[in-house]
Short mmCIF file of C-alpha atoms and ligand atoms in Angstrom, two decimals:
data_model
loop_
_atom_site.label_atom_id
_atom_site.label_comp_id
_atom_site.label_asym_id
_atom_site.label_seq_id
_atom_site.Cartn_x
_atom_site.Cartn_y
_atom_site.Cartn_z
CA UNK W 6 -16.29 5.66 3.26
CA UNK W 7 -13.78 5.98 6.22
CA UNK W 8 -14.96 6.61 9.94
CA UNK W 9 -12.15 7.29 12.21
CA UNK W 10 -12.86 6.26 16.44
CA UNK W 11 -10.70 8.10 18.68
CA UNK W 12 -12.42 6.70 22.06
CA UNK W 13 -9.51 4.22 22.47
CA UNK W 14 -7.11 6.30 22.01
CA UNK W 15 -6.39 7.71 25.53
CA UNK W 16 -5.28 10.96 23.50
CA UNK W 17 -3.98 13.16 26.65
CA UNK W 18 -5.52 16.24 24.92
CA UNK W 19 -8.04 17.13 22.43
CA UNK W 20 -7.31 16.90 18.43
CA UNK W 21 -8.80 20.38 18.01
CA UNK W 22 -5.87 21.80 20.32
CA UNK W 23 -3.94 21.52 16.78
CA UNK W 24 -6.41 23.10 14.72
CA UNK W 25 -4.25 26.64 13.66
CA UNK W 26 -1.19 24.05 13.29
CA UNK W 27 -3.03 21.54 10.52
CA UNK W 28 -4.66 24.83 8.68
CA UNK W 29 -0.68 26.36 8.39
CA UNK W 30 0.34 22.92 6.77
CA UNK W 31 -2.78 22.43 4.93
CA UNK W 32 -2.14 25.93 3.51
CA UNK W 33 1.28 24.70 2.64
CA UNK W 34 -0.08 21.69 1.27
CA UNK W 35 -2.78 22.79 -1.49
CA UNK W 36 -0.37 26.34 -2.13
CA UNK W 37 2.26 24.23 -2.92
CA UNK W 38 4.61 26.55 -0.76
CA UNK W 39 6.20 23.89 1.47
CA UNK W 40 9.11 20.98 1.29
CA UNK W 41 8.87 18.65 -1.06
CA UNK W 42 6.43 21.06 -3.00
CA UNK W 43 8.27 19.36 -6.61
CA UNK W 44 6.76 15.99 -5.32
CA UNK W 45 3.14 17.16 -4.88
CA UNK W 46 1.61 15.57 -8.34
CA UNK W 47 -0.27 13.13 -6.72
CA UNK W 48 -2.47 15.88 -4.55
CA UNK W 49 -4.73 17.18 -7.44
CA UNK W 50 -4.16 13.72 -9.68
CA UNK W 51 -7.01 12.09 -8.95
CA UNK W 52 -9.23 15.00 -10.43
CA UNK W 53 -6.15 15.60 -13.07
CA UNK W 54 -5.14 12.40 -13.62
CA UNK W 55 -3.96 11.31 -17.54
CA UNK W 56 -7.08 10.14 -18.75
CA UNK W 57 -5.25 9.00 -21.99
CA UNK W 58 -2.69 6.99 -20.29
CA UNK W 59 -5.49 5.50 -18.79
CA UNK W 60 -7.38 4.60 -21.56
CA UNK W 61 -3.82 2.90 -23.16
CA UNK W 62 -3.46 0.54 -19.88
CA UNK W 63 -6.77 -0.93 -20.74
CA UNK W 64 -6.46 -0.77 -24.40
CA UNK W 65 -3.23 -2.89 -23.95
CA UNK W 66 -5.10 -4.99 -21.56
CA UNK W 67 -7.58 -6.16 -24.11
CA UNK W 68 -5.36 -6.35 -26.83
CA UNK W 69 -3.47 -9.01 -24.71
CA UNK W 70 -6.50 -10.98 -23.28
CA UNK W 71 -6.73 -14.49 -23.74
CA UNK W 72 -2.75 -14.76 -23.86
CA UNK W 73 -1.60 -14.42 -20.21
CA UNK W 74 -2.76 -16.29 -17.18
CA UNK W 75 0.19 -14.59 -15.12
CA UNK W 76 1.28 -11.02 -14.66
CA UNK W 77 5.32 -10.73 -13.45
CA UNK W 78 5.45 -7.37 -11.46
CA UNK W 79 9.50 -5.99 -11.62
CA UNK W 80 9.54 -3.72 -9.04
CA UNK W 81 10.45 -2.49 -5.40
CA UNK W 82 9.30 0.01 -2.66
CA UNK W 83 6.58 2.17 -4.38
CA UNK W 84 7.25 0.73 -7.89
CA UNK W 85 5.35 -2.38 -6.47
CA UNK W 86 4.03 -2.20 -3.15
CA UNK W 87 0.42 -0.29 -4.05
CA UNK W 88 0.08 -2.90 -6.82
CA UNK W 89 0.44 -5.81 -4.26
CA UNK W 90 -1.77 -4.21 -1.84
CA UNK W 91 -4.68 -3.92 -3.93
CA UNK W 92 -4.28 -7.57 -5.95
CA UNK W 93 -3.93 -9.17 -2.18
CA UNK W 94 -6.86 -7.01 -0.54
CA UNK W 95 -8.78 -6.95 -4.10
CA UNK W 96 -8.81 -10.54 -5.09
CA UNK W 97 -7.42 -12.88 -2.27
CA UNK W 98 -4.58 -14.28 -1.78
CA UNK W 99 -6.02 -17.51 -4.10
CA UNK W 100 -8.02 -15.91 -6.30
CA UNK W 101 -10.73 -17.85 -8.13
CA UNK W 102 -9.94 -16.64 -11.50
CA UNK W 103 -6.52 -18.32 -11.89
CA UNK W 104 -4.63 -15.37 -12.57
CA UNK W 105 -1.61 -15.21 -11.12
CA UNK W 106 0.13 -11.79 -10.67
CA UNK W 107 4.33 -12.56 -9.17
CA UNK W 108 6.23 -9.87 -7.83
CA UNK W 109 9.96 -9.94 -8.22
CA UNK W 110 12.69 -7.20 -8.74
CA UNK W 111 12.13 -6.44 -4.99
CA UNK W 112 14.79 -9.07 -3.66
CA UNK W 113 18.36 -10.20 -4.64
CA UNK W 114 17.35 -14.05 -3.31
CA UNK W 115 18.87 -16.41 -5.81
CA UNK W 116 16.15 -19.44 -4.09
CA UNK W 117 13.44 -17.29 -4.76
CA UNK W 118 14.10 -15.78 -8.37
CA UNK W 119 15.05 -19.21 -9.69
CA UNK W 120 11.96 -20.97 -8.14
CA UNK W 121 10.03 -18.40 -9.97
CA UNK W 122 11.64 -19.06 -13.20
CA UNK W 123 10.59 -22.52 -12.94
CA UNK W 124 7.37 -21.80 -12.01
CA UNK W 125 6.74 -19.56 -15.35
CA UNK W 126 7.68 -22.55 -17.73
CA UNK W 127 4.38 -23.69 -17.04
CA UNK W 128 2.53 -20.46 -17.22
CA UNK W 129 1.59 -17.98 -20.26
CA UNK W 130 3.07 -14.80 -18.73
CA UNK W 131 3.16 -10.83 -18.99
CA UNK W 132 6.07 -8.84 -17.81
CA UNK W 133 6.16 -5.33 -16.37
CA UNK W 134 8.48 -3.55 -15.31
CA UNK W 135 9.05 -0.72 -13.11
CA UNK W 136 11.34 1.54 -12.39
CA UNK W 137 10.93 5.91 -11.96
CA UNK W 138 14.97 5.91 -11.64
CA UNK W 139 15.30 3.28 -14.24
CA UNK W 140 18.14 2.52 -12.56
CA UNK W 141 17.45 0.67 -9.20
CA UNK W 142 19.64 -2.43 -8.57
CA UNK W 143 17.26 -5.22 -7.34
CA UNK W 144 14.73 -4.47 -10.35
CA UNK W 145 17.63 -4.10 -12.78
CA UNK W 146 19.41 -7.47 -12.00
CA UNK W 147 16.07 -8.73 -12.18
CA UNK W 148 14.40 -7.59 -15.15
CA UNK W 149 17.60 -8.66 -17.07
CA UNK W 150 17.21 -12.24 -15.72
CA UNK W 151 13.48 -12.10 -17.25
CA UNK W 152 13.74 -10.07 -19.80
CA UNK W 153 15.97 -12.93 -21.17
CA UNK W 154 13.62 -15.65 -20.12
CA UNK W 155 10.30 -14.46 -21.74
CA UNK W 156 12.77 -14.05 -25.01
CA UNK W 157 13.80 -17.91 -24.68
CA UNK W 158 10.28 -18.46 -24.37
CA UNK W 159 8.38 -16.68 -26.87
CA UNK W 160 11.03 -15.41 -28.97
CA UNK W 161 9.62 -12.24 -31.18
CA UNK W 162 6.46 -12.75 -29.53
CA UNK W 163 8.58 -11.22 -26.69
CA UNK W 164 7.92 -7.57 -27.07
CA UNK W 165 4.38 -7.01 -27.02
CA UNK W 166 4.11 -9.22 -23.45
CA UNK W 167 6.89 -6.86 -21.94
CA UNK W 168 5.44 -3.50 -20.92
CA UNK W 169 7.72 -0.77 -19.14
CA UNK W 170 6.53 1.81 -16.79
CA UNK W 171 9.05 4.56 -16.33
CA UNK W 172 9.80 7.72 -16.82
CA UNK W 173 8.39 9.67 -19.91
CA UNK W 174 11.08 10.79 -21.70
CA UNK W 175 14.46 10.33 -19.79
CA UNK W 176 17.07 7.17 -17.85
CA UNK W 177 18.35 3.78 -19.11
CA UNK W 178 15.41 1.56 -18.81
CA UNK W 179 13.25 4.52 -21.04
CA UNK W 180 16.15 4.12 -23.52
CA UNK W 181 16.44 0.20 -23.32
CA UNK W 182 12.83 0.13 -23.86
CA UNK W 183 12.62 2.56 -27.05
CA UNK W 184 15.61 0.75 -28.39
CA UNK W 185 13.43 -2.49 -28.29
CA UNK W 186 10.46 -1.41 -28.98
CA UNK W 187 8.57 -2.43 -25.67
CA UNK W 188 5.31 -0.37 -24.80
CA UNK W 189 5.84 2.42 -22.21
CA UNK W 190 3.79 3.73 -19.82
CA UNK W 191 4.86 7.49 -18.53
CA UNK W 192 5.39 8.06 -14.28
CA UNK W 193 5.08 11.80 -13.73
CA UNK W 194 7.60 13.75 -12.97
CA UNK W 195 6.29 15.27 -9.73
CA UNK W 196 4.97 11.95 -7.88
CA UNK W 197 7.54 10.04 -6.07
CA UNK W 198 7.52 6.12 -5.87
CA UNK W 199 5.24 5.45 -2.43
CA UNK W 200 2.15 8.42 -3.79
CA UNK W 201 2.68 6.58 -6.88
CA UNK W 202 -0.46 3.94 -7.23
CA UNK W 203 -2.72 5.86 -8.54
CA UNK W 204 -0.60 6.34 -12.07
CA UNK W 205 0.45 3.29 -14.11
CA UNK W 206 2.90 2.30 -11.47
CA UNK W 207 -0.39 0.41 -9.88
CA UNK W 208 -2.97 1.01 -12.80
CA UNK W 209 -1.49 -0.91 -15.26
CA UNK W 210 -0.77 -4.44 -13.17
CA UNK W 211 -3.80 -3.96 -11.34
CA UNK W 212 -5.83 -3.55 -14.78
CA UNK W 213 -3.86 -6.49 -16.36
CA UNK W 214 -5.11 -8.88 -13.19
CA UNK W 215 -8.54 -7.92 -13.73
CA UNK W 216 -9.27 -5.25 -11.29
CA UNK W 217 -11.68 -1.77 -12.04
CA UNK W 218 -9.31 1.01 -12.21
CA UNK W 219 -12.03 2.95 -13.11
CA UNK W 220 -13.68 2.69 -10.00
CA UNK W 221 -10.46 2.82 -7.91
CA UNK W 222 -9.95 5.94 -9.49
CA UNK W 223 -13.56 7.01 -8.84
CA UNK W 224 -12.89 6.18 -4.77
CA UNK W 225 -9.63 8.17 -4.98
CA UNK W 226 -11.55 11.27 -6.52
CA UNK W 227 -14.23 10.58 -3.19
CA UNK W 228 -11.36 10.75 -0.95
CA UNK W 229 -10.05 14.17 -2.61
CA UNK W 230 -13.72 15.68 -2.04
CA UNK W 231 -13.89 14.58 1.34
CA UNK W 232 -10.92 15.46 2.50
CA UNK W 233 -10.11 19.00 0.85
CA UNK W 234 -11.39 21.00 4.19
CA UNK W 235 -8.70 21.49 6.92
CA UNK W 236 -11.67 21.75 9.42
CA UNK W 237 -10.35 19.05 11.99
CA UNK W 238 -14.13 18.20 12.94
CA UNK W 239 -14.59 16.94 9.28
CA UNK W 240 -11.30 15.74 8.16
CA UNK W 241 -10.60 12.23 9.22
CA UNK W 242 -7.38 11.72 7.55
CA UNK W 243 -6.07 15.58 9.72
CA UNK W 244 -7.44 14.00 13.02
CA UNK W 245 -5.74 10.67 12.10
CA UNK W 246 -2.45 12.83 11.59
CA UNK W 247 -2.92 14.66 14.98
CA UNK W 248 -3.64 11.84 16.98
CA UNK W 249 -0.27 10.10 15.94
CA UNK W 250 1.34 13.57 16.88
CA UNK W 251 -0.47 13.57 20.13
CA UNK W 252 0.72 10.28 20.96
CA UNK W 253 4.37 11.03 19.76
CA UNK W 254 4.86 13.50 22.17
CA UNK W 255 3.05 10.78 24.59
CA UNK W 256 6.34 8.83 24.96
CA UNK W 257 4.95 5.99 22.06
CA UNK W 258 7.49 5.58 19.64
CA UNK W 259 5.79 2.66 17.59
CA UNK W 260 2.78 2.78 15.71
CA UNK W 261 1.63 -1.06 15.24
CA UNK W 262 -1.03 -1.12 12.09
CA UNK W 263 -3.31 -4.07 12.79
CA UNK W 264 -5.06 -5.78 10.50
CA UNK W 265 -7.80 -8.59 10.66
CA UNK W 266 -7.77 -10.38 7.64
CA UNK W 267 -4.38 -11.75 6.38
CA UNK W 268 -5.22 -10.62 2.99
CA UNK W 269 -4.31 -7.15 4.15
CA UNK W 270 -0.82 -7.79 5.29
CA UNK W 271 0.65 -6.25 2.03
CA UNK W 272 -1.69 -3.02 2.48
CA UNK W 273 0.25 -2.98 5.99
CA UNK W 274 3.19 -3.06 4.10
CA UNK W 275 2.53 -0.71 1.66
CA UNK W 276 1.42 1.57 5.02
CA UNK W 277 4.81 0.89 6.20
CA UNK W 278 6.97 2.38 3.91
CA UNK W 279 4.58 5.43 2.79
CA UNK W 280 5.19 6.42 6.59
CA UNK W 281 8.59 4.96 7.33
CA UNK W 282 10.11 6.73 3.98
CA UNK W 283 7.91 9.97 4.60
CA UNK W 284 8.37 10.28 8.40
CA UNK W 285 11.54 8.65 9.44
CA UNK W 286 14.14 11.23 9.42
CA UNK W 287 16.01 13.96 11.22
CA UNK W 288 16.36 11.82 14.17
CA UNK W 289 12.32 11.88 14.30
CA UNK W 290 8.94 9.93 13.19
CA UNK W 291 7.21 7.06 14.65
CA UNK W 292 8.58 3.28 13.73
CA UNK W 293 5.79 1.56 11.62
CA UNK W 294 5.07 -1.91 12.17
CA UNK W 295 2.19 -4.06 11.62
CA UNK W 296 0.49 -6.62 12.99
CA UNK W 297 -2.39 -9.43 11.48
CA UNK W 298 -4.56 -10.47 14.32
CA UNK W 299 -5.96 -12.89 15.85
CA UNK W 300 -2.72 -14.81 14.22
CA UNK W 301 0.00 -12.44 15.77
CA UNK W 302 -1.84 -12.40 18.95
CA UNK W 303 -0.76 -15.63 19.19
CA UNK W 304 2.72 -13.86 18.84
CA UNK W 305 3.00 -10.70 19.58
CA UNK W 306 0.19 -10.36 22.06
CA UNK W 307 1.66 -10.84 25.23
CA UNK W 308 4.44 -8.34 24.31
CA UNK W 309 0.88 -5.59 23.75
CA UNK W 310 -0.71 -6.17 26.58
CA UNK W 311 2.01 -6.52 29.00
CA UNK W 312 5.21 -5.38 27.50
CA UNK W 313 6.95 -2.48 27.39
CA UNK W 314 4.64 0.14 26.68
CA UNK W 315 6.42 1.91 23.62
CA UNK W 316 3.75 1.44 21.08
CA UNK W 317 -0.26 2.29 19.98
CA UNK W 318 -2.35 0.39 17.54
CA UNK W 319 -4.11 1.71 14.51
CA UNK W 320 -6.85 -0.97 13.08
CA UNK W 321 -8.20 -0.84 9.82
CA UNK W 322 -11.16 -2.28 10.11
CA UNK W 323 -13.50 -3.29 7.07
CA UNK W 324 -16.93 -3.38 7.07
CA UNK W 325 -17.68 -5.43 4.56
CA UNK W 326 -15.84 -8.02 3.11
CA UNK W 327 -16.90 -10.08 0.13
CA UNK W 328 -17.55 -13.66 1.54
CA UNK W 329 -18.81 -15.11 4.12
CA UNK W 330 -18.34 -18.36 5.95
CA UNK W 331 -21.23 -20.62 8.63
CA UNK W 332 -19.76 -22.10 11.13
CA UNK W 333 -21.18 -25.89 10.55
CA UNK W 334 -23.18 -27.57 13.45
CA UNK W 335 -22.15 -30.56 14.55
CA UNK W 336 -24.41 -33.48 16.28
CA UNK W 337 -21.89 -35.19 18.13
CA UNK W 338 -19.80 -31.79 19.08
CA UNK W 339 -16.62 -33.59 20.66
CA UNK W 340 -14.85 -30.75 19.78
CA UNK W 341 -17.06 -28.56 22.12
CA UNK W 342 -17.30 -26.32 19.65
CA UNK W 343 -21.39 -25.77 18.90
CA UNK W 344 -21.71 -22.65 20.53
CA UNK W 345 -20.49 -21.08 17.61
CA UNK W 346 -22.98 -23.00 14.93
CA UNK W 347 -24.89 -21.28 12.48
CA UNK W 348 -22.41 -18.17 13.21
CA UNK W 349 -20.74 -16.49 10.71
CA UNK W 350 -17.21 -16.75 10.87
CA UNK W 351 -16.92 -12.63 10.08
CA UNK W 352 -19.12 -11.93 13.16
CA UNK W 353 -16.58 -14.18 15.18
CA UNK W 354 -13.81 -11.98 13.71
CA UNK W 355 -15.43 -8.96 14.56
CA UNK W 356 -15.99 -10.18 18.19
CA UNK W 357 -12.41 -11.29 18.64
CA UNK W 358 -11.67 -7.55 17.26
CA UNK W 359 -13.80 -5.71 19.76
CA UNK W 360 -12.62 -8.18 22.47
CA UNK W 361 -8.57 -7.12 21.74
CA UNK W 362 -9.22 -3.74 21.35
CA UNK W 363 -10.96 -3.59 25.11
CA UNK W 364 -8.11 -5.82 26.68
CA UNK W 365 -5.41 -4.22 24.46
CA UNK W 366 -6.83 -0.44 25.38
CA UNK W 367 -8.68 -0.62 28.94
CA UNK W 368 -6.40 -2.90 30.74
CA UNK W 369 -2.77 -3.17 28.57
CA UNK W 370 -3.51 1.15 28.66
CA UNK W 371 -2.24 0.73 24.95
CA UNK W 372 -3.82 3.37 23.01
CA UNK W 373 -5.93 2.25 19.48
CA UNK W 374 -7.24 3.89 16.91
CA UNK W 375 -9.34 2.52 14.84
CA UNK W 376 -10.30 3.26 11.29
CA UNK W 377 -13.21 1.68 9.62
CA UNK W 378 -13.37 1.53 6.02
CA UNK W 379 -16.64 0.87 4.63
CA UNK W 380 -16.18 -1.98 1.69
CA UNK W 381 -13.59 -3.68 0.15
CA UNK W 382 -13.73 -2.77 -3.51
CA UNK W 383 -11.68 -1.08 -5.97
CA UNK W 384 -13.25 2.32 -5.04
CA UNK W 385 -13.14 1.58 -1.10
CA UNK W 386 -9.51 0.48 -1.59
CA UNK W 387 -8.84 3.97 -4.01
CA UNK W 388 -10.39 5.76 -1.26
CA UNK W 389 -8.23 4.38 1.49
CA UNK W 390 -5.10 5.51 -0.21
CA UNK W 391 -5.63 8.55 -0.67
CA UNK W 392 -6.85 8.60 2.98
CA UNK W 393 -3.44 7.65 3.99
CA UNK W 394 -1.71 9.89 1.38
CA UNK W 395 -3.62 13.22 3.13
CA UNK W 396 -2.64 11.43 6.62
CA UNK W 397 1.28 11.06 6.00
CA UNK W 398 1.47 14.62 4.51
CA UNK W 399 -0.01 16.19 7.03
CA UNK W 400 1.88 14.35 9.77
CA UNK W 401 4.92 15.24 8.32
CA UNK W 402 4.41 19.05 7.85
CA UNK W 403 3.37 19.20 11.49
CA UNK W 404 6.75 17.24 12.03
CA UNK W 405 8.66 20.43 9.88
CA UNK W 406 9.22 17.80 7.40
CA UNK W 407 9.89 17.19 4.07
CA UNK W 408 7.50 13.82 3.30
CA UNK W 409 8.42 12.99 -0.41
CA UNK W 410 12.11 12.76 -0.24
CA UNK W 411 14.11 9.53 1.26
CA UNK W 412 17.87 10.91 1.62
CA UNK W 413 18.58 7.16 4.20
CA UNK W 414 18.36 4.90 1.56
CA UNK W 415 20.88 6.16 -0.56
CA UNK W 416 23.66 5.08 2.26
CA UNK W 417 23.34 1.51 1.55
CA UNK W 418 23.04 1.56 -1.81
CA UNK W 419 26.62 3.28 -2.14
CA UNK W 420 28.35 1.19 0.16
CA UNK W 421 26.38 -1.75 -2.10
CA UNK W 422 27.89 -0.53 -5.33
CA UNK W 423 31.10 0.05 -3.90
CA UNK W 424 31.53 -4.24 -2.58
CA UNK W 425 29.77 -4.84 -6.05
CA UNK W 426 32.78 -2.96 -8.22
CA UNK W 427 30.19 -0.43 -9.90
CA UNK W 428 31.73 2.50 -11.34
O1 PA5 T 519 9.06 5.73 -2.60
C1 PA5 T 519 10.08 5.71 -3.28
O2 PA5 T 519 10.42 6.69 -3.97
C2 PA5 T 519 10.95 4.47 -3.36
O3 PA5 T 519 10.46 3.46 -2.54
C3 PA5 T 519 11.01 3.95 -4.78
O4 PA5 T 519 9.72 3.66 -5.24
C4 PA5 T 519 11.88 2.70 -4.89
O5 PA5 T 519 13.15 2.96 -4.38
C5 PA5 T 519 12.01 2.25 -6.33
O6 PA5 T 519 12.51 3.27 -7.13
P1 PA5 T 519 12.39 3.23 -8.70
O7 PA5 T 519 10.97 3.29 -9.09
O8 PA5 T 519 13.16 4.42 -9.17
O9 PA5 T 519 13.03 1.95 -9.17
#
């Protein structure tokens, strides 16, 4: 399901050179003997994964259908990111279907909350919230604002479109939710916010827009399978890790994950902070940033191929993608433009790929790697996370650190409370 190319990668030694290093921290990894080991949940879940929880997501689902033509997703960092990903990569960013799934709770912007309060009048809507902590400002301030709205709106009617995915038993949203009487959905104890997708932190919006969780679930139990054996010659996800070592200690600083099809930009984003969070501390880890070409070559390409040279390029690349699009002939062709007729417009995407990739590697001598994904479907995109899960663990561990805490982002949220007057 995922093929990994390392030809581009102007590695300045072999991946195999780490092979005792990755069997240490894949030892640490499935023993459950290293950092973090409290936060390791989601290793095992896709074969142990609450089947019953599972089974409530879509019995909700159908007991709503028919009533909702727009899912509201309260949430930030992990408690929404996955979701996104897979409803952007999954269905489009228009989808043909008409439903509309809004994220908010991930933003303090007064322009944007009230334009989406506006927007809802006209729209028969379903509102989940989420929130591990329970407590986390943006989705807080938030889900009161909403909370209140969908009350306004459909008055009793209220409590069976507000669903709340926290934790099982314990925090203030858990309570506020009893106390109402609003379905809950349980986040396990031992999977932190960004390894969080595969539980009803993703399931349940992604089932409520119409997506197979089943399958997705199916792909991430693949993945597990295919990537349980620290052998580096079969473990795409290990060599993926040691390659981003290799080029750490390189002198690149900046991995850039490039994407082709704009529909991915949230899975870059969602990429972004499960390595940003994971990696970025002790004065170590590689800065994630992303890229969607050809549109940010017509940004950031000059600074690739003849900048600084701080940075390599991973590309996901997909196989296949659901549609298709002919380039139209045209008789009079003013627009010099027939060379391309009859072509399909993926084939030109996959050309201007290959064509970046030579001029970005061979003569900008910025390294790429390139992973190709074989479809995107539920199960490809279940796969692909899991891929990336395997990837960022073992790239920490072979960092000496601990990839399921996120100490940083406490400092701005107490300098926050303190300007805001909380106790
Ligand atoms: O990965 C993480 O743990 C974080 O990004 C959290 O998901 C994010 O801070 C939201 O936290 P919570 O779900 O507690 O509201």
């Amino acid at each position: 399901m995922i093929k990994l190319d390392l030809s581009h990668a102007r590695l300045a030694q072999n991946v195999g050179t780490y092979q005792e290093a990755v069997n240490q921290a894949h030892k640490m990894l499935h023993e459950k003997s290293g950092a973090g080991n409290d936060f390791l949940g989601w290793l095992d879940w896709p074969l142990n994964y609450d089947k019953e929880e599972l089974e409530k997501i879509l019995k909700t689902v159908k007991n709503l259908e028919g009533q909702y033509d727009t899912v509201v997703v309260c949430g930030i960092g992990g408690s929404y990111l996955g979701a996104r990903a897979a409803v952007e990569m999954l269905k489009g960013l228009y989808p043909l279907d008409g439903m509309e799934c809004i994220f908010v709770g991930n933003t303090f912007s007064a322009p944007y909350i009230a334009q989406v309060l506006e927007h809802l009048n006209k729209r028969n809507v379903v509102l989940n919230v989420i929130s591990k902590s329970g407590t986390t400002t943006e989705t807080a301030v938030a889900f009161r604002i909403f909370e209140k709205f969908m009350i306004a709106k459909y008055g009793d009617e209220a409590q069976k479109r507000i669903l709340v995915t926290t934790d099982k038993v314990k925090g203030t949203l858990k309570t506020l939710a009893d106390d109402k009487g609003y379905t809950t959905f349980a986040i396990p104890d031992d999977i932190g916010g960004r390894y969080s997708v595969f539980t009803p932190v993703g399931l349940l919006p992604l089932a409520l827009v119409g997506i197979d969780i089943k399958a997705l679930m199916e792909g991430s139990k693949k993945a597990y399978e295919d990537l349980s054996n620290s052998d580096l010659k079969v473990n795409p996800a290990y060599q993926y890790a040691v390659a981003r070592r290799i080029l750490d200690d390189m002198g690149y600083k900046a991995e850039m994950f490039v994407t082709y099809h704009l529909q991915l930009t949230m899975v870059a984003e969602w990429w972004k902070q499960l390595f940003g969070e994971s990696e970025g501390k002790e004065g170590l880890g590689l800065l994630p940033t992303s890229a969607c070409f050809s549109t940010d070559l017509h940004s950031l390409g000059q600074f690739i191929q003849e900048g600084r040279k701080i940075l390599f390029e991973t590309v996901l690349d997909i196989a296949k993608m659901p549609d298709d699009v002919i380039f139209p002939d045209d008789d009079q062709n003013l627009d010099k433009m027939n060379y391309l007729s009859g072509k399909k417009l993926s084939w030109v995407n996959h050309m201007a790929m290959e064509g970046t990739l030579a001029a970005h590697s061979e003569e900008g001598r910025v390294p790429n790697i390139v992973i190709t994904l074989e479809e995107d479907t539920a199960f490809g995109f279940g796969y692909m996370i899991y891929f990336f899960f395997k990837a960022c663990a073992m790239s920490c561990y072979l960092l000496d650190i601990n990839p399921f805490n996120q100490p940083g982002v406490e400092v701005y949220k107490r300098k926050m409370f303190k300007l805001l007057g909380k106790e």
